[in-house]
Amino acid sequence: MTDPVLKRVAVRKYTTEKVAQDDIDKLINAFQASPCGMHQTDVMQMTVVENEKLLSQIEQVTSNACYNAPLLFVINVKKNNEFGERDASVAAENIMVEAAELNLGSVYLMNAASVLNSAKNLEKELALPQNFETCVIVACGHAAEHPNADRSSRYKVIRK
């Protein structure tokens, strides 16, 4: 299977190997290419976390909900924005598909994002403006596991 959309799976175990800066740039480009509701590009921002100390703090606050990934994409949206959550989800999917293309693992994290919103001490570290909140986190890195579940018939599809 070579299509990155079909290749993408949720990876929850990572090696300690760092992600190459060139690959991080490609993942950021995938985020930048994501669509947004009503062309409102000012309602979403992202913090890329590579710093080991900050990664450790986030793992501690989220009770290891980021699976010790060596790279986190913390996607933040303006509070009470009509399209923010959807925009963040689409941006996360772009990152995860690009990660699959780059032979990296990734996983979409909602609970960790919710917990992170309660960690007021990390807001400054994450450059989170007061009127923004974390919506989703994408954990990313070199996979230490390779889930291989058949996902060809997961959802009901109706054709007319």
Tab-separated table of C-alpha atoms in Angstrom:
chain	number	residue	atom	x	y	z
A	1	MET	CA	0.000	0.000	0.000
A	2	THR	CA	1.620	3.231	-1.086
A	3	ASP	CA	-1.183	5.778	-0.762
A	4	PRO	CA	-0.357	7.800	2.393
A	5	VAL	CA	-4.053	8.236	3.226
A	6	LEU	CA	-4.463	4.457	3.355
A	7	LYS	CA	-1.068	3.949	4.982
A	8	ARG	CA	-1.806	6.284	7.918
A	9	VAL	CA	-2.588	4.468	11.159
A	10	ALA	CA	-2.601	5.493	14.808
A	11	VAL	CA	0.871	4.871	16.231
A	12	ARG	CA	1.221	4.887	20.010
A	13	LYS	CA	4.821	3.715	20.409
A	14	TYR	CA	7.828	5.654	19.164
A	15	THR	CA	11.564	5.202	19.058
A	16	THR	CA	13.781	7.863	20.633
A	17	GLU	CA	15.152	8.845	17.201
A	18	LYS	CA	14.620	12.525	16.426
A	19	VAL	CA	12.624	13.558	13.377
A	20	ALA	CA	14.804	15.223	10.738
A	21	GLN	CA	14.373	19.001	10.444
A	22	ASP	CA	13.604	18.637	6.735
A	23	ASP	CA	10.730	16.296	7.611
A	24	ILE	CA	9.466	18.680	10.297
A	25	ASP	CA	9.419	21.431	7.678
A	26	LYS	CA	7.361	19.196	5.381
A	27	LEU	CA	4.917	18.486	8.204
A	28	ILE	CA	4.601	22.212	8.907
A	29	ASN	CA	3.956	22.779	5.187
A	30	ALA	CA	1.168	20.184	5.349
A	31	PHE	CA	-0.353	22.142	8.246
A	32	GLN	CA	-0.059	25.383	6.274
A	33	ALA	CA	-1.825	23.780	3.282
A	34	SER	CA	-4.901	22.779	5.271
A	35	PRO	CA	-8.236	24.385	4.433
A	36	CYS	CA	-10.043	26.682	6.827
A	37	GLY	CA	-13.632	27.794	7.253
A	38	MET	CA	-14.523	31.127	5.671
A	39	HIS	CA	-10.842	31.840	4.913
A	40	GLN	CA	-10.316	32.718	8.592
A	41	THR	CA	-6.629	31.934	8.906
A	42	ASP	CA	-6.318	33.950	12.107
A	43	VAL	CA	-8.373	31.492	14.184
A	44	MET	CA	-5.763	28.736	14.266
A	45	GLN	CA	-2.092	28.479	15.127
A	46	MET	CA	0.300	25.677	15.916
A	47	THR	CA	3.186	25.178	18.307
A	48	VAL	CA	5.781	22.596	17.251
A	49	VAL	CA	7.320	21.004	20.343
A	50	GLU	CA	10.736	19.380	19.975
A	51	ASN	CA	12.355	20.543	23.208
A	52	GLU	CA	12.915	17.521	25.460
A	53	LYS	CA	12.232	19.433	28.676
A	54	LEU	CA	8.930	20.774	27.362
A	55	LEU	CA	7.980	17.358	25.948
A	56	SER	CA	8.623	15.880	29.384
A	57	GLN	CA	6.468	18.544	31.076
A	58	ILE	CA	3.624	17.860	28.656
A	59	GLU	CA	3.903	14.101	29.249
A	60	GLN	CA	3.788	14.683	32.989
A	61	VAL	CA	0.731	16.954	32.824
A	62	THR	CA	-1.128	14.626	30.432
A	63	SER	CA	-0.190	11.417	32.319
A	64	ASN	CA	1.858	10.182	29.343
A	65	ALA	CA	-1.059	10.636	26.940
A	66	CYS	CA	1.348	11.747	24.189
A	67	TYR	CA	3.070	8.345	24.194
A	68	ASN	CA	6.545	9.854	24.667
A	69	ALA	CA	6.628	10.964	21.059
A	70	PRO	CA	9.733	13.010	20.222
A	71	LEU	CA	7.651	15.592	18.344
A	72	LEU	CA	4.291	17.190	19.080
A	73	PHE	CA	2.178	19.460	16.925
A	74	VAL	CA	-0.043	21.393	19.334
A	75	ILE	CA	-2.859	22.905	17.293
A	76	ASN	CA	-4.614	25.814	18.944
A	77	VAL	CA	-7.784	27.614	17.942
A	78	LYS	CA	-9.447	30.838	18.935
A	79	LYS	CA	-11.960	30.179	21.710
A	80	ASN	CA	-15.619	30.014	20.663
A	81	ASN	CA	-14.819	30.041	16.965
A	82	GLU	CA	-17.441	28.433	14.745
A	83	PHE	CA	-14.943	26.544	12.584
A	84	GLY	CA	-11.926	26.174	14.888
A	85	GLU	CA	-12.353	22.538	15.891
A	86	ARG	CA	-13.055	21.442	12.327
A	87	ASP	CA	-10.133	23.442	10.978
A	88	ALA	CA	-7.828	21.913	13.589
A	89	SER	CA	-9.017	18.397	12.748
A	90	VAL	CA	-8.416	18.901	9.046
A	91	ALA	CA	-4.971	20.366	9.750
A	92	ALA	CA	-4.165	17.403	11.997
A	93	GLU	CA	-5.169	14.979	9.243
A	94	ASN	CA	-2.903	16.811	6.781
A	95	ILE	CA	-0.001	16.409	9.212
A	96	MET	CA	-0.739	12.725	9.799
A	97	VAL	CA	-1.043	11.922	6.082
A	98	GLU	CA	2.243	13.710	5.398
A	99	ALA	CA	3.810	11.805	8.290
A	100	ALA	CA	2.706	8.540	6.645
A	101	GLU	CA	4.211	9.731	3.364
A	102	LEU	CA	7.491	10.350	5.223
A	103	ASN	CA	7.336	6.880	6.861
A	104	LEU	CA	6.719	8.431	10.272
A	105	GLY	CA	4.115	7.402	12.792
A	106	SER	CA	1.518	9.731	14.246
A	107	VAL	CA	-1.629	9.782	16.333
A	108	TYR	CA	-4.457	12.264	16.865
A	109	LEU	CA	-4.815	13.228	20.542
A	110	MET	CA	-7.941	14.950	21.831
A	111	ASN	CA	-7.843	14.038	25.524
A	112	ALA	CA	-4.239	15.206	25.906
A	113	ALA	CA	-5.263	18.506	24.300
A	114	SER	CA	-8.133	18.885	26.746
A	115	VAL	CA	-5.860	18.183	29.714
A	116	LEU	CA	-3.262	20.615	28.373
A	117	ASN	CA	-5.873	23.397	28.471
A	118	SER	CA	-5.927	23.031	32.250
A	119	ALA	CA	-2.146	23.404	32.505
A	120	LYS	CA	-1.974	27.168	32.842
A	121	ASN	CA	1.740	26.988	33.658
A	122	LEU	CA	2.469	25.699	30.129
A	123	GLU	CA	0.492	28.325	28.201
A	124	LYS	CA	3.426	30.733	28.070
A	125	GLU	CA	5.867	27.950	27.129
A	126	LEU	CA	3.563	26.999	24.255
A	127	ALA	CA	3.102	30.630	23.114
A	128	LEU	CA	-0.647	30.272	23.561
A	129	PRO	CA	-2.498	33.612	23.387
A	130	GLN	CA	-5.087	34.150	26.112
A	131	ASN	CA	-8.003	33.934	23.654
A	132	PHE	CA	-6.830	30.579	22.207
A	133	GLU	CA	-7.094	27.015	23.472
A	134	THR	CA	-5.489	23.755	22.463
A	135	CYS	CA	-7.848	21.760	20.279
A	136	VAL	CA	-5.788	18.782	19.160
A	137	ILE	CA	-2.277	17.443	19.482
A	138	VAL	CA	-0.601	15.296	16.849
A	139	ALA	CA	2.133	13.111	18.308
A	140	CYS	CA	4.716	12.174	15.712
A	141	GLY	CA	7.953	10.256	15.381
A	142	HIS	CA	9.610	7.113	14.134
A	143	ALA	CA	7.231	4.247	14.837
A	144	ALA	CA	8.292	1.541	17.273
A	145	GLU	CA	5.167	-0.412	16.297
A	146	HIS	CA	3.430	-0.905	12.977
A	147	PRO	CA	-0.292	-1.538	13.433
A	148	ASN	CA	-1.656	-3.435	10.447
A	149	ALA	CA	-5.407	-3.554	10.906
A	150	ASP	CA	-7.669	-3.944	7.897
A	151	ARG	CA	-9.591	-0.690	7.742
A	152	SER	CA	-11.310	-1.298	4.393
A	153	SER	CA	-14.778	-1.851	5.912
A	154	ARG	CA	-14.782	0.133	9.138
A	155	TYR	CA	-17.754	2.367	8.437
A	156	LYS	CA	-21.113	1.885	6.813
A	157	VAL	CA	-21.184	3.296	3.286
A	158	ILE	CA	-24.432	3.870	1.404
A	159	ARG	CA	-24.318	4.300	-2.356
A	160	LYS	CA	-27.305	5.619	-4.287
